[in-house]
Short mmCIF file of N, CA, C and O in Angstrom, two decimals:
data_model
loop_
_atom_site.label_atom_id
_atom_site.label_comp_id
_atom_site.label_asym_id
_atom_site.label_seq_id
_atom_site.Cartn_x
_atom_site.Cartn_y
_atom_site.Cartn_z
N MET J 1 88.51 98.15 87.43
CA MET J 1 89.53 97.41 88.17
C MET J 1 90.05 97.83 89.32
O MET J 1 90.23 98.87 89.47
N LYS J 2 89.73 96.98 90.42
CA LYS J 2 89.72 97.62 91.80
C LYS J 2 91.77 97.75 91.78
O LYS J 2 92.24 96.83 91.25
N ARG J 3 91.74 98.86 92.30
CA ARG J 3 93.46 99.04 92.61
C ARG J 3 93.69 98.55 94.34
O ARG J 3 92.79 99.38 95.19
N ILE J 4 94.51 97.93 94.34
CA ILE J 4 94.79 97.43 95.60
C ILE J 4 96.13 97.72 96.12
O ILE J 4 97.38 97.32 95.56
N PHE J 5 96.18 98.49 97.43
CA PHE J 5 97.54 98.91 97.96
C PHE J 5 98.04 97.72 99.06
O PHE J 5 97.49 97.24 99.85
N PHE J 6 99.27 97.08 98.85
CA PHE J 6 99.70 95.98 99.46
C PHE J 6 101.00 96.50 100.67
O PHE J 6 101.72 97.13 100.15
N ASP J 7 100.58 96.32 101.89
CA ASP J 7 101.41 96.38 102.96
C ASP J 7 102.43 95.49 102.97
O ASP J 7 102.26 94.36 102.51
N SER J 8 103.59 95.70 103.60
CA SER J 8 104.70 94.63 103.61
C SER J 8 104.30 93.25 104.21
O SER J 8 104.45 92.15 103.70
N SER J 9 103.14 93.49 105.26
CA SER J 9 102.80 92.03 105.87
C SER J 9 102.07 91.48 104.97
O SER J 9 102.54 90.19 105.25
N VAL J 10 101.59 91.59 104.19
CA VAL J 10 100.62 90.95 103.26
C VAL J 10 101.88 90.29 102.18
O VAL J 10 101.77 89.05 101.78
N LEU J 11 102.40 91.07 101.51
CA LEU J 11 103.66 90.83 100.85
C LEU J 11 104.38 89.87 101.52
O LEU J 11 104.96 88.50 101.00
N PHE J 12 104.92 89.65 102.94
CA PHE J 12 105.88 88.99 103.46
C PHE J 12 105.09 87.63 103.63
O PHE J 12 105.59 86.71 103.35
N SER J 13 103.80 87.74 103.78
CA SER J 13 103.08 86.50 104.17
C SER J 13 102.76 85.49 102.81
O SER J 13 102.94 84.39 102.83
N ALA J 14 102.50 86.67 101.69
CA ALA J 14 102.49 85.77 100.34
C ALA J 14 103.67 84.82 99.64
O ALA J 14 103.71 83.84 99.27
N MET J 15 105.13 85.51 100.52
CA MET J 15 106.25 84.99 100.16
C MET J 15 106.61 83.93 100.97
O MET J 15 107.14 82.88 100.46
N TYR J 16 105.95 84.05 101.97
CA TYR J 16 106.45 83.16 103.17
C TYR J 16 105.84 81.75 102.83
O TYR J 16 106.18 80.49 103.18
N SER J 17 104.34 81.84 102.18
CA SER J 17 103.81 80.78 102.12
C SER J 17 102.69 80.87 100.77
O SER J 17 102.13 81.62 100.97
N SER J 18 102.80 79.89 100.30
CA SER J 18 101.90 79.62 99.17
C SER J 18 100.34 79.24 99.45
O SER J 18 99.48 79.01 98.56
N ARG J 19 100.10 79.27 100.89
CA ARG J 19 98.43 78.92 101.21
C ARG J 19 98.19 80.47 101.83
O ARG J 19 98.92 81.09 102.02
N GLY J 20 96.95 80.50 101.90
CA GLY J 20 96.24 81.58 102.46
C GLY J 20 95.98 82.80 101.64
O GLY J 20 96.13 82.65 100.33
N GLY J 21 95.48 83.69 102.02
CA GLY J 21 94.84 84.76 101.74
C GLY J 21 95.74 85.84 100.98
O GLY J 21 95.56 86.07 99.62
N SER J 22 96.73 85.92 101.71
CA SER J 22 97.78 87.21 100.98
C SER J 22 98.47 86.42 99.57
O SER J 22 98.37 87.31 98.92
N TYR J 23 98.74 85.17 99.67
CA TYR J 23 99.28 84.56 98.44
C TYR J 23 98.30 84.49 97.35
O TYR J 23 98.20 85.17 96.28
N ARG J 24 96.57 84.07 97.73
CA ARG J 24 95.68 84.18 97.07
C ARG J 24 95.32 85.60 96.11
O ARG J 24 95.28 85.63 94.93
N LEU J 25 95.95 86.58 96.90
CA LEU J 25 95.54 88.09 96.39
C LEU J 25 96.51 88.39 95.15
O LEU J 25 96.30 88.79 94.16
N VAL J 26 97.80 87.72 95.58
CA VAL J 26 99.13 88.47 94.48
C VAL J 26 98.66 87.44 93.45
O VAL J 26 98.89 87.76 92.18
N GLN J 27 98.04 86.19 93.43
CA GLN J 27 97.74 85.24 92.33
C GLN J 27 96.58 86.39 91.73
O GLN J 27 96.47 86.34 90.45
N LEU J 28 95.59 86.98 92.18
CA LEU J 28 94.56 87.56 91.45
C LEU J 28 95.33 88.80 90.78
O LEU J 28 94.95 89.28 89.54
N VAL J 29 96.61 89.56 91.36
CA VAL J 29 96.94 90.43 90.55
C VAL J 29 97.86 89.94 89.17
O VAL J 29 97.71 90.14 88.19
N LEU J 30 98.57 88.53 89.49
CA LEU J 30 99.25 88.09 88.34
C LEU J 30 97.99 87.94 87.15
O LEU J 30 98.41 87.78 86.11
N LYS J 31 96.74 87.29 87.49
CA LYS J 31 95.85 87.01 86.68
C LYS J 31 95.08 88.16 85.77
O LYS J 31 94.32 87.92 85.19
N GLY J 32 95.47 89.21 86.48
CA GLY J 32 94.88 90.52 85.99
C GLY J 32 93.42 90.68 86.49
O GLY J 32 92.80 91.57 86.01
N ASN J 33 93.04 90.27 87.60
CA ASN J 33 91.89 90.38 88.15
C ASN J 33 91.91 91.70 89.21
O ASN J 33 90.69 92.30 89.19
N ILE J 34 92.76 92.25 89.56
CA ILE J 34 93.06 93.25 90.68
C ILE J 34 94.15 93.95 90.10
O ILE J 34 95.18 93.25 89.61
N VAL J 35 94.58 95.12 90.41
CA VAL J 35 95.47 96.10 90.14
C VAL J 35 96.64 95.95 91.42
O VAL J 35 96.02 96.35 92.48
N GLY J 36 97.67 95.29 91.64
CA GLY J 36 98.35 95.35 92.76
C GLY J 36 99.67 96.38 92.95
O GLY J 36 100.25 96.61 91.82
N ILE J 37 99.47 97.40 93.76
CA ILE J 37 100.25 98.40 93.93
C ILE J 37 101.01 98.22 95.62
O ILE J 37 100.44 98.14 96.29
N THR J 38 102.27 98.95 95.23
CA THR J 38 102.89 99.06 96.54
C THR J 38 103.91 100.16 96.43
O THR J 38 103.76 101.16 95.54
N SER J 39 104.72 100.43 97.42
CA SER J 39 105.89 101.36 97.01
C SER J 39 107.21 100.91 97.43
O SER J 39 107.46 99.97 98.11
N GLN J 40 108.18 101.81 96.80
CA GLN J 40 109.60 101.32 97.01
C GLN J 40 109.60 101.46 98.87
O GLN J 40 110.60 100.55 99.56
N THR J 41 109.12 102.00 99.69
CA THR J 41 109.23 102.35 101.07
C THR J 41 108.67 100.86 101.61
O THR J 41 109.55 100.44 102.54
N VAL J 42 107.90 100.31 101.05
CA VAL J 42 107.15 99.19 101.53
C VAL J 42 108.19 98.05 101.50
O VAL J 42 108.64 97.06 101.59
N ILE J 43 108.48 97.80 99.94
CA ILE J 43 109.65 97.04 99.64
C ILE J 43 110.91 96.94 100.40
O ILE J 43 111.22 96.08 100.74
N GLU J 44 111.25 98.10 100.64
CA GLU J 44 112.50 98.31 101.53
C GLU J 44 112.13 97.47 103.02
O GLU J 44 113.03 96.87 103.82
N GLU J 45 111.21 97.93 103.54
CA GLU J 45 110.70 97.30 104.69
C GLU J 45 110.38 95.70 104.41
O GLU J 45 110.85 94.97 105.56
N LEU J 46 110.19 95.16 103.57
CA LEU J 46 109.82 93.92 102.97
C LEU J 46 111.26 93.02 102.92
O LEU J 46 111.54 91.88 103.46
N TYR J 47 112.19 94.00 102.40
CA TYR J 47 113.63 93.17 102.42
C TYR J 47 114.16 93.00 103.62
O TYR J 47 114.56 92.15 103.53
N GLU J 48 114.18 94.10 104.59
CA GLU J 48 114.53 93.69 106.07
C GLU J 48 113.92 92.55 106.62
O GLU J 48 114.27 91.80 107.21
N ASN J 49 112.75 92.55 106.51
CA ASN J 49 111.76 91.30 107.15
C ASN J 49 112.00 90.28 106.55
O ASN J 49 112.48 89.36 107.37
N MET J 50 112.24 89.80 105.07
CA MET J 50 112.31 88.61 104.93
C MET J 50 113.72 88.21 105.05
O MET J 50 114.04 86.88 105.16
N HIS J 51 114.68 89.42 105.05
CA HIS J 51 116.02 88.80 105.62
C HIS J 51 116.08 88.25 106.90
O HIS J 51 116.80 87.12 107.36
N LYS J 52 115.60 89.13 108.05
CA LYS J 52 115.54 88.47 109.28
C LYS J 52 114.90 87.19 109.47
O LYS J 52 115.59 86.49 110.14
N ILE J 53 113.91 86.88 108.84
CA ILE J 53 113.10 85.78 109.01
C ILE J 53 113.68 84.56 108.17
O ILE J 53 113.66 83.49 108.63
N ARG J 54 113.74 84.91 106.97
CA ARG J 54 113.92 83.67 106.05
C ARG J 54 115.29 83.90 105.16
O ARG J 54 115.63 83.12 104.52
N LYS J 55 116.09 84.97 105.71
CA LYS J 55 117.40 84.94 104.88
C LYS J 55 117.16 85.22 103.58
O LYS J 55 118.02 84.78 102.78
N ALA J 56 115.91 85.72 103.06
CA ALA J 56 115.99 85.91 101.81
C ALA J 56 116.67 87.06 101.30
O ALA J 56 116.67 88.09 101.89
N SER J 57 117.16 86.86 100.05
CA SER J 57 117.95 88.15 99.38
C SER J 57 116.89 89.01 98.62
O SER J 57 115.80 89.04 98.54
N LYS J 58 117.55 90.47 98.64
CA LYS J 58 116.81 91.55 97.96
C LYS J 58 116.20 90.91 96.59
O LYS J 58 115.23 91.55 96.25
N GLN J 59 117.22 90.27 95.99
CA GLN J 59 116.77 89.84 94.35
C GLN J 59 115.58 88.85 94.64
O GLN J 59 114.78 88.82 93.78
N GLU J 60 115.60 87.99 95.60
CA GLU J 60 114.26 87.12 95.83
C GLU J 60 113.09 87.92 96.03
O GLU J 60 111.83 87.82 95.32
N VAL J 61 113.21 88.80 96.70
CA VAL J 61 112.03 89.94 96.67
C VAL J 61 111.56 90.47 95.53
O VAL J 61 110.48 90.58 95.29
N ASP J 62 112.63 91.08 94.94
CA ASP J 62 112.43 91.82 93.50
C ASP J 62 111.89 90.90 92.67
O ASP J 62 110.75 91.16 91.94
N VAL J 63 112.40 89.64 92.58
CA VAL J 63 111.69 88.58 91.58
C VAL J 63 110.20 88.11 91.84
O VAL J 63 109.74 88.26 91.13
N PHE J 64 110.04 88.11 93.12
CA PHE J 64 108.37 87.92 93.40
C PHE J 64 107.48 89.22 92.81
O PHE J 64 106.64 88.66 92.54
N ILE J 65 108.13 90.04 93.22
CA ILE J 65 107.21 91.40 93.11
C ILE J 65 106.88 91.50 91.40
O ILE J 65 106.04 91.65 90.98
N GLN J 66 108.54 91.17 90.75
CA GLN J 66 108.29 91.17 89.12
C GLN J 66 107.17 89.97 88.67
O GLN J 66 106.70 90.47 87.98
N ILE J 67 107.39 88.77 89.19
CA ILE J 67 106.85 87.62 88.68
C ILE J 67 105.21 88.11 88.76
O ILE J 67 104.37 87.51 88.34
N HIS J 68 104.90 88.63 90.08
CA HIS J 68 103.48 88.40 90.45
C HIS J 68 102.90 90.10 89.94
O HIS J 68 101.74 90.33 90.09
N LYS J 69 103.79 90.81 89.11
CA LYS J 69 102.96 92.08 88.35
C LYS J 69 102.39 93.03 89.33
O LYS J 69 101.65 93.71 88.74
N LEU J 70 103.41 93.13 90.69
CA LEU J 70 102.94 94.27 91.47
C LEU J 70 103.47 95.58 90.78
O LEU J 70 104.79 95.61 90.53
N ILE J 71 102.75 96.67 90.79
CA ILE J 71 103.45 98.15 90.85
C ILE J 71 103.97 98.43 91.72
O ILE J 71 103.30 98.70 92.81
N VAL J 72 105.29 99.08 91.69
CA VAL J 72 105.75 99.76 92.49
C VAL J 72 106.22 101.24 92.51
O VAL J 72 106.73 101.55 91.37
N ARG J 73 105.50 101.98 93.32
CA ARG J 73 105.34 103.60 93.18
C ARG J 73 106.83 103.67 93.80
O ARG J 73 107.22 102.91 94.82
N GLU J 74 107.48 105.18 93.53
CA GLU J 74 108.77 105.52 94.25
C GLU J 74 108.33 105.24 95.65
O GLU J 74 107.47 105.57 96.20
N ARG J 75 109.69 105.82 96.26
CA ARG J 75 109.41 106.16 97.57
C ARG J 75 109.10 107.08 97.87
O ARG J 75 108.76 108.07 97.49
N ILE J 76 108.30 106.95 99.05
CA ILE J 76 107.22 108.07 100.14
C ILE J 76 108.25 108.63 100.57
O ILE J 76 108.97 108.70 101.77
N ALA J 77 107.96 110.23 100.05
CA ALA J 77 108.73 111.34 100.29
C ALA J 77 107.99 111.73 102.01
O ALA J 77 106.86 111.67 102.10
N HIS J 78 109.21 112.34 102.92
CA HIS J 78 108.77 112.99 103.88
C HIS J 78 107.80 114.09 103.87
O HIS J 78 106.87 114.14 104.58
N LYS J 79 107.83 114.80 102.79
CA LYS J 79 106.84 115.96 102.58
C LYS J 79 105.50 115.24 102.48
O LYS J 79 104.21 116.17 102.72
N GLU J 80 105.61 114.32 101.73
CA GLU J 80 104.15 113.60 101.58
C GLU J 80 103.33 112.97 102.83
O GLU J 80 102.35 112.93 102.85
N ILE J 81 104.28 112.83 103.79
CA ILE J 81 103.63 112.20 105.07
C ILE J 81 103.29 113.08 106.24
O ILE J 81 102.54 113.01 107.20
N GLU J 82 103.79 114.45 106.22
CA GLU J 82 104.01 115.41 107.25
C GLU J 82 102.42 115.85 107.65
O GLU J 82 102.07 115.68 108.91
N GLN J 83 101.48 115.85 106.62
CA GLN J 83 99.84 115.89 107.30
C GLN J 83 99.39 114.84 107.89
O GLN J 83 98.24 115.08 108.96
N TYR J 84 99.90 113.57 108.05
CA TYR J 84 99.44 112.60 108.75
C TYR J 84 100.14 112.24 109.89
O TYR J 84 99.70 111.41 110.75
N ILE J 85 101.23 112.97 110.43
CA ILE J 85 101.91 112.79 111.42
C ILE J 85 100.83 113.10 112.63
O ILE J 85 100.09 114.01 112.68
N ASN J 86 101.05 112.10 113.57
CA ASN J 86 100.08 112.33 114.79
C ASN J 86 98.60 111.41 114.59
O ASN J 86 97.88 111.35 115.56
N LEU J 87 98.26 111.03 113.35
CA LEU J 87 97.02 110.32 112.99
C LEU J 87 97.08 108.96 112.90
O LEU J 87 96.42 108.33 113.52
N VAL J 88 98.48 108.60 112.61
CA VAL J 88 98.62 107.05 112.45
C VAL J 88 100.32 107.01 113.05
O VAL J 88 100.93 107.67 112.90
N GLU J 89 100.38 105.87 113.34
CA GLU J 89 101.71 105.24 114.19
C GLU J 89 102.91 105.58 112.90
O GLU J 89 102.62 105.51 111.74
N GLU J 90 103.67 106.47 113.53
CA GLU J 90 104.69 106.98 112.41
C GLU J 90 105.42 106.21 111.70
O GLU J 90 105.48 106.41 110.70
N LYS J 91 105.64 104.98 112.36
CA LYS J 91 105.98 104.00 111.36
C LYS J 91 105.17 103.09 110.09
O LYS J 91 105.83 102.80 109.10
N ASP J 92 104.27 103.42 110.25
CA ASP J 92 103.10 103.27 108.98
C ASP J 92 102.51 104.20 108.48
O ASP J 92 101.74 104.00 107.60
N ILE J 93 102.84 105.45 108.66
CA ILE J 93 102.27 106.32 107.83
C ILE J 93 102.47 106.29 106.50
O ILE J 93 101.49 106.19 105.60
N HIS J 94 103.52 105.97 106.18
CA HIS J 94 103.93 105.75 104.65
C HIS J 94 103.08 104.88 103.85
O HIS J 94 102.61 104.73 102.64
N VAL J 95 102.41 103.76 104.77
CA VAL J 95 101.41 102.72 104.05
C VAL J 95 100.20 103.38 103.45
O VAL J 95 99.91 103.46 102.55
N VAL J 96 99.77 104.34 104.34
CA VAL J 96 98.35 104.92 104.22
C VAL J 96 99.00 105.95 103.11
O VAL J 96 97.94 105.99 102.11
N VAL J 97 100.17 106.62 103.43
CA VAL J 97 99.87 107.49 102.25
C VAL J 97 100.23 107.11 100.89
O VAL J 97 100.15 107.51 100.04
N GLY J 98 100.86 106.00 100.81
CA GLY J 98 101.17 105.17 99.69
C GLY J 98 99.71 104.80 99.16
O GLY J 98 99.80 104.88 97.69
N ALA J 99 98.98 104.20 99.80
CA ALA J 99 97.70 104.07 99.31
C ALA J 99 96.74 105.02 98.89
O ALA J 99 96.27 105.13 98.09
N LEU J 100 96.95 105.96 99.65
CA LEU J 100 96.28 107.53 99.05
C LEU J 100 96.76 108.13 97.74
O LEU J 100 96.06 108.47 96.82
N VAL J 101 97.89 108.35 97.29
CA VAL J 101 98.76 108.85 96.47
C VAL J 101 98.65 108.19 94.95
O VAL J 101 98.84 108.73 94.15
N THR J 102 98.48 106.72 95.37
CA THR J 102 98.31 106.03 94.27
C THR J 102 96.64 105.75 93.78
O THR J 102 96.31 104.89 92.86
N LYS J 103 96.05 106.51 94.74
CA LYS J 103 94.60 106.39 94.23
C LYS J 103 93.91 105.02 94.57
O LYS J 103 93.39 104.55 93.62
N CYS J 104 94.29 104.32 95.35
CA CYS J 104 94.06 103.05 95.52
C CYS J 104 92.59 102.63 96.26
O CYS J 104 91.99 103.55 96.77
N ASP J 105 91.89 101.98 95.81
CA ASP J 105 90.18 101.62 96.55
C ASP J 105 90.48 100.83 97.92
O ASP J 105 89.82 101.11 98.98
N PHE J 106 91.58 99.92 98.29
CA PHE J 106 91.97 99.33 99.00
C PHE J 106 93.19 99.17 99.90
O PHE J 106 94.23 99.35 98.63
N LEU J 107 93.47 99.52 101.02
CA LEU J 107 94.87 99.01 101.42
C LEU J 107 94.90 97.69 102.25
O LEU J 107 93.64 97.65 103.06
N VAL J 108 95.46 96.73 101.59
CA VAL J 108 95.38 95.47 102.52
C VAL J 108 96.52 95.27 103.19
O VAL J 108 97.55 95.50 103.10
N THR J 109 96.47 94.68 104.43
CA THR J 109 97.26 94.62 105.33
C THR J 109 96.70 93.63 106.56
O THR J 109 95.68 93.47 106.84
N LEU J 110 97.65 93.16 107.30
CA LEU J 110 97.96 92.16 108.23
C LEU J 110 98.02 92.75 109.90
O LEU J 110 97.64 92.16 110.78
N ASP J 111 98.45 94.29 109.84
CA ASP J 111 98.78 95.01 110.90
C ASP J 111 97.42 95.49 111.84
O ASP J 111 96.90 96.28 110.95
N LYS J 112 96.70 94.52 112.29
CA LYS J 112 95.33 94.99 113.28
C LYS J 112 95.87 96.16 114.34
O LYS J 112 94.87 96.96 114.50
N LYS J 113 97.00 96.33 114.86
CA LYS J 113 97.31 97.42 115.88
C LYS J 113 97.41 98.65 115.26
O LYS J 113 96.98 99.33 115.90
N HIS J 114 97.92 99.07 114.23
CA HIS J 114 98.36 100.37 113.69
C HIS J 114 97.28 100.59 112.27
O HIS J 114 97.32 102.00 112.51
N LEU J 115 96.98 99.78 111.70
CA LEU J 115 96.05 100.22 110.28
C LEU J 115 95.03 99.37 110.40
O LEU J 115 93.92 100.34 110.02
N ASN J 116 94.84 98.14 110.60
CA ASN J 116 93.27 97.83 110.37
C ASN J 116 92.75 97.43 111.69
O ASN J 116 92.45 96.81 112.36
N ASN J 117 92.51 98.89 112.15
CA ASN J 117 91.73 98.98 113.24
C ASN J 117 90.52 100.06 113.07
O ASN J 117 90.71 100.90 112.22
N ALA J 118 89.74 100.29 113.89
CA ALA J 118 88.41 101.00 113.80
C ALA J 118 88.78 102.38 113.74
O ALA J 118 88.43 103.43 113.03
N LYS J 119 89.61 103.00 114.69
CA LYS J 119 90.11 104.51 114.64
C LYS J 119 90.84 104.62 113.16
O LYS J 119 90.36 105.87 112.56
N THR J 120 91.69 103.97 112.76
CA THR J 120 92.37 104.44 111.34
C THR J 120 91.47 104.29 110.32
O THR J 120 91.53 104.83 109.68
N LYS J 121 90.59 103.21 110.16
CA LYS J 121 89.64 102.98 109.34
C LYS J 121 88.77 104.49 109.31
O LYS J 121 88.28 104.46 108.17
N LYS J 122 88.30 104.70 110.34
CA LYS J 122 87.38 105.65 110.35
C LYS J 122 87.86 107.00 109.82
O LYS J 122 87.61 107.62 109.26
N LEU J 123 89.21 107.31 110.09
CA LEU J 123 90.07 108.47 109.72
C LEU J 123 90.06 108.53 108.17
O LEU J 123 89.89 109.80 107.62
N PHE J 124 90.24 107.37 107.78
CA PHE J 124 90.36 107.63 106.08
C PHE J 124 89.47 106.74 105.48
O PHE J 124 89.79 106.56 104.20
N SER J 125 88.19 106.51 105.96
CA SER J 125 87.04 105.89 105.37
C SER J 125 86.44 106.56 104.16
O SER J 125 85.66 105.81 103.25
N ARG J 126 86.54 107.79 104.06
CA ARG J 126 86.30 108.49 102.82
C ARG J 126 87.24 108.45 101.67
O ARG J 126 86.74 108.36 100.70
N GLN J 127 88.51 107.78 101.80
CA GLN J 127 89.46 107.97 100.94
C GLN J 127 89.72 106.47 100.63
O GLN J 127 90.02 106.08 99.13
N ILE J 128 89.82 105.69 101.43
CA ILE J 128 90.16 104.33 101.00
C ILE J 128 89.75 103.12 102.51
O ILE J 128 89.21 103.71 103.12
N HIS J 129 89.34 102.25 101.59
CA HIS J 129 88.81 100.75 102.54
C HIS J 129 90.39 100.12 103.06
O HIS J 129 90.94 99.71 102.04
N ILE J 130 90.45 99.84 104.46
CA ILE J 130 91.44 99.54 105.09
C ILE J 130 90.80 98.01 105.31
O ILE J 130 89.74 98.03 106.11
N VAL J 131 91.69 96.95 104.87
CA VAL J 131 91.00 95.78 105.26
C VAL J 131 92.04 94.73 104.69
O VAL J 131 93.09 94.60 104.72
N SER J 132 91.89 93.37 105.84
CA SER J 132 92.63 92.03 105.62
C SER J 132 92.32 91.58 104.58
O SER J 132 91.44 91.56 103.65
N PRO J 133 93.60 90.63 104.17
CA PRO J 133 93.29 89.63 102.74
C PRO J 133 92.06 89.08 102.80
O PRO J 133 91.43 89.01 101.82
N LYS J 134 91.72 88.40 104.12
CA LYS J 134 90.49 87.54 104.00
C LYS J 134 88.81 88.63 103.82
O LYS J 134 88.52 88.04 102.78
N GLU J 135 89.23 89.59 104.20
CA GLU J 135 88.11 90.70 103.81
C GLU J 135 87.98 91.05 102.70
O GLU J 135 87.06 91.17 101.81
N LEU J 136 89.09 91.23 101.84
CA LEU J 136 89.38 91.59 100.61
C LEU J 136 88.53 90.65 99.82
O LEU J 136 88.39 90.75 98.47
N LEU J 137 89.26 89.40 99.99
CA LEU J 137 88.74 87.98 98.95
C LEU J 137 87.17 87.98 98.96
O LEU J 137 86.83 87.70 98.23
N ARG J 138 86.89 88.12 100.32
CA ARG J 138 85.33 88.26 100.19
C ARG J 138 84.37 89.42 99.38
O ARG J 138 83.80 89.21 98.78
N LEU J 139 85.45 90.55 99.05
CA LEU J 139 84.66 91.57 98.56
C LEU J 139 85.35 91.64 97.00
O LEU J 139 84.17 92.14 96.40
N VAL J 140 86.10 90.73 96.68
CA VAL J 140 86.54 90.82 95.07
C VAL J 140 86.01 89.49 94.73
O VAL J 140 86.06 89.07 93.83
#
């Protein structure tokens, strides 16, 4: 079964709308078709973004994560990201590292600027596939 690391952009999109690829992916996790994984660092980012846009509480985010059976890895430690500094935008290093340390097959993100771009994909192509929800749905 494929292991998928979810970036906060995809989780945000899935929480914001029950239509679209992001929501379809969390439904695949719920059905047991794929393993959905994220990190506490991503969840903390999601808390902030959901509160700013929708005024959603931490509890709403936690319930969404639990209902959809996403596995949450502990917070990404600074020592885990050190070797990746200057390879990826600093604020997004934790996402790539989260996907790598949880041994995921795919990192799914909507961030084309810092993560889902040719440079970052090439840097990590031997370890992980970085894709959009739409791309991942075609593959699974």
